[in-house]
Amino acid sequence: MHHGKHFRRLNRTSSHRNALLRNLASSLIEFGRIETTVPKAKELKPIADSMITLAKNNSVNAKRQAIAYLYSPTVTVPKLFDELAPRFAQREGGYTRIQRIGTRYGDNAPMAVIEYIDGPNDLKRETTVTSLARLLVDRNQTSRVKEALEGVELGLPKKLVRDLKKVQFANSQESLKEAVEQQMAKHF
């Protein structure tokens, strides 16, 4: 039977596809966020998550497996084991996020950003802070930032409330308040 044998071939030979995914995984670990096409990001997601799970094991064998898989191991392996594994020590899975960003100019391919969540340059944090700042300035409620972060009913859109809850798992309310106030002062 042909069950369980379906994956995206990405119009490449198996060796080219494996090299591409190894390269994408290495770049994601090195930079924390990469921009690629949606099918490539969807294929990369389980590989990137399994690399974090491997790093959380933190054994000699796990390091050997990471060195064997990743390109430029002098850069990626220390970052994987020393930075990313402790950051996700309490999390059971779901270490990456795929955010669609539109289409590519040349061939209209759907593009996405894949990133490790709860990082210093988290895309969801940036968009949520910007949206909240813009909304509070438009409503002339700039002094109600703390109330918005605490969940007081201000008539915020449901998506923004949901994203605020997700962002508050990894960020304190004080840091989010400072970021919203900086965004309001900078742009609006």
mmCIF file of C-alpha atoms in Angstrom, residues 56-173:
data_model
loop_
_atom_site.group_PDB
_atom_site.id
_atom_site.type_symbol
_atom_site.label_atom_id
_atom_site.label_comp_id
_atom_site.label_asym_id
_atom_site.label_seq_id
_atom_site.Cartn_x
_atom_site.Cartn_y
_atom_site.Cartn_z
ATOM 1 C CA LYS A 56 16.577 19.396 24.464
ATOM 2 C CA ASN A 57 17.986 15.880 24.896
ATOM 3 C CA ASN A 58 21.460 17.472 25.249
ATOM 4 C CA SER A 59 23.494 14.285 25.036
ATOM 5 C CA VAL A 60 26.702 13.606 23.150
ATOM 6 C CA ASN A 61 24.810 11.489 20.659
ATOM 7 C CA ALA A 62 22.289 14.293 20.081
ATOM 8 C CA LYS A 63 25.137 16.709 19.347
ATOM 9 C CA ARG A 64 26.658 14.220 16.911
ATOM 10 C CA GLN A 65 23.337 13.853 15.115
ATOM 11 C CA ALA A 66 22.969 17.645 14.895
ATOM 12 C CA ILE A 67 26.515 18.027 13.579
ATOM 13 C CA ALA A 68 25.825 15.353 10.961
ATOM 14 C CA TYR A 69 22.639 17.063 9.752
ATOM 15 C CA LEU A 70 23.312 20.797 9.953
ATOM 16 C CA TYR A 71 25.547 22.846 7.700
ATOM 17 C CA SER A 72 28.148 25.125 9.360
ATOM 18 C CA PRO A 73 28.000 23.239 12.668
ATOM 19 C CA THR A 74 30.462 25.595 14.365
ATOM 20 C CA VAL A 75 27.760 28.282 14.252
ATOM 21 C CA THR A 76 24.484 26.361 14.350
ATOM 22 C CA VAL A 77 25.163 23.630 16.926
ATOM 23 C CA PRO A 78 26.190 25.983 19.776
ATOM 24 C CA LYS A 79 23.212 28.225 19.040
ATOM 25 C CA LEU A 80 20.884 25.221 18.956
ATOM 26 C CA PHE A 81 22.106 23.667 22.195
ATOM 27 C CA ASP A 82 23.017 26.807 24.189
ATOM 28 C CA GLU A 83 20.308 29.291 23.148
ATOM 29 C CA LEU A 84 17.302 27.554 21.633
ATOM 30 C CA ALA A 85 17.081 24.425 23.798
ATOM 31 C CA PRO A 86 16.956 26.361 27.118
ATOM 32 C CA ARG A 87 14.436 28.798 25.642
ATOM 33 C CA PHE A 88 12.038 25.950 24.814
ATOM 34 C CA ALA A 89 12.772 23.781 27.872
ATOM 35 C CA GLN A 90 9.248 24.162 29.274
ATOM 36 C CA ARG A 91 7.464 23.874 25.924
ATOM 37 C CA GLU A 92 6.338 20.458 24.658
ATOM 38 C CA GLY A 93 6.189 21.271 20.962
ATOM 39 C CA GLY A 94 5.175 23.855 18.421
ATOM 40 C CA TYR A 95 8.471 25.713 18.369
ATOM 41 C CA THR A 96 8.025 27.334 14.960
ATOM 42 C CA ARG A 97 5.464 29.616 13.352
ATOM 43 C CA ILE A 98 4.701 30.137 9.670
ATOM 44 C CA GLN A 99 3.395 33.601 8.824
ATOM 45 C CA ARG A 100 2.236 34.225 5.250
ATOM 46 C CA ILE A 101 3.500 37.497 3.797
ATOM 47 C CA GLY A 102 2.009 37.638 0.319
ATOM 48 C CA THR A 103 3.396 36.660 -3.051
ATOM 49 C CA ARG A 104 6.791 37.005 -4.703
ATOM 50 C CA TYR A 105 7.053 39.641 -7.404
ATOM 51 C CA GLY A 106 8.694 37.606 -10.150
ATOM 52 C CA ASP A 107 6.602 34.436 -10.250
ATOM 53 C CA ASN A 108 3.709 35.169 -7.858
ATOM 54 C CA ALA A 109 4.754 32.319 -5.557
ATOM 55 C CA PRO A 110 3.141 32.435 -2.102
ATOM 56 C CA MET A 111 5.796 33.545 0.396
ATOM 57 C CA ALA A 112 6.019 33.013 4.148
ATOM 58 C CA VAL A 113 8.244 33.790 7.091
ATOM 59 C CA ILE A 114 9.103 30.812 9.279
ATOM 60 C CA GLU A 115 10.543 31.648 12.684
ATOM 61 C CA TYR A 116 11.149 30.244 16.130
ATOM 62 C CA ILE A 117 8.511 31.633 18.441
ATOM 63 C CA ASP A 118 9.106 33.760 21.538
ATOM 64 C CA GLY A 119 12.379 35.098 20.185
ATOM 65 C CA PRO A 120 13.758 38.604 20.470
ATOM 66 C CA ASN A 121 12.516 39.491 16.964
ATOM 67 C CA ASP A 122 9.188 37.659 17.098
ATOM 68 C CA LEU A 123 7.059 38.700 14.135
ATOM 69 C CA LYS A 124 3.756 38.139 15.964
ATOM 70 C CA ARG A 125 4.958 40.356 18.830
ATOM 71 C CA GLU A 126 5.919 43.122 16.436
ATOM 72 C CA THR A 127 2.631 43.041 14.512
ATOM 73 C CA THR A 128 0.543 42.844 17.697
ATOM 74 C CA VAL A 129 2.352 45.775 19.299
ATOM 75 C CA THR A 130 1.988 47.861 16.135
ATOM 76 C CA SER A 131 -1.717 47.006 15.774
ATOM 77 C CA LEU A 132 -2.452 47.836 19.416
ATOM 78 C CA ALA A 133 -0.534 51.112 19.211
ATOM 79 C CA ARG A 134 -2.342 52.143 16.033
ATOM 80 C CA LEU A 135 -5.747 51.223 17.478
ATOM 81 C CA LEU A 136 -5.189 53.116 20.741
ATOM 82 C CA VAL A 137 -3.959 56.226 18.917
ATOM 83 C CA ASP A 138 -6.911 56.151 16.523
ATOM 84 C CA ARG A 139 -9.323 55.964 19.460
ATOM 85 C CA ASN A 140 -7.436 58.609 21.520
ATOM 86 C CA GLN A 141 -6.939 56.093 24.337
ATOM 87 C CA THR A 142 -3.156 56.314 24.603
ATOM 88 C CA SER A 143 -3.275 56.241 28.400
ATOM 89 C CA ARG A 144 -5.096 52.886 28.463
ATOM 90 C CA VAL A 145 -2.216 50.659 27.323
ATOM 91 C CA LYS A 146 -1.950 48.814 30.625
ATOM 92 C CA GLU A 147 -5.698 48.163 30.709
ATOM 93 C CA ALA A 148 -5.570 46.732 27.193
ATOM 94 C CA LEU A 149 -2.744 44.378 28.168
ATOM 95 C CA GLU A 150 -4.560 43.249 31.319
ATOM 96 C CA GLY A 151 -7.608 42.241 29.296
ATOM 97 C CA VAL A 152 -9.999 45.020 30.331
ATOM 98 C CA GLU A 153 -12.841 45.263 27.813
ATOM 99 C CA LEU A 154 -11.923 48.123 25.466
ATOM 100 C CA GLY A 155 -13.750 46.820 22.427
ATOM 101 C CA LEU A 156 -10.584 45.402 20.848
ATOM 102 C CA PRO A 157 -10.927 43.017 17.894
ATOM 103 C CA LYS A 158 -10.998 39.332 18.838
ATOM 104 C CA LYS A 159 -7.880 38.562 16.793
ATOM 105 C CA LEU A 160 -5.895 41.275 18.604
ATOM 106 C CA VAL A 161 -7.052 40.013 22.021
ATOM 107 C CA ARG A 162 -6.056 36.446 21.062
ATOM 108 C CA ASP A 163 -2.660 37.584 19.797
ATOM 109 C CA LEU A 164 -2.077 39.630 22.980
ATOM 110 C CA LYS A 165 -2.698 36.520 25.077
ATOM 111 C CA LYS A 166 -0.270 34.488 22.956
ATOM 112 C CA VAL A 167 2.421 37.162 23.123
ATOM 113 C CA GLN A 168 2.094 37.502 26.902
ATOM 114 C CA PHE A 169 3.222 33.893 27.413
ATOM 115 C CA ALA A 170 6.836 34.837 26.661
ATOM 116 C CA ASN A 171 6.835 38.611 27.335
ATOM 117 C CA SER A 172 6.059 40.510 30.503
ATOM 118 C CA GLN A 173 3.343 43.153 30.532
#
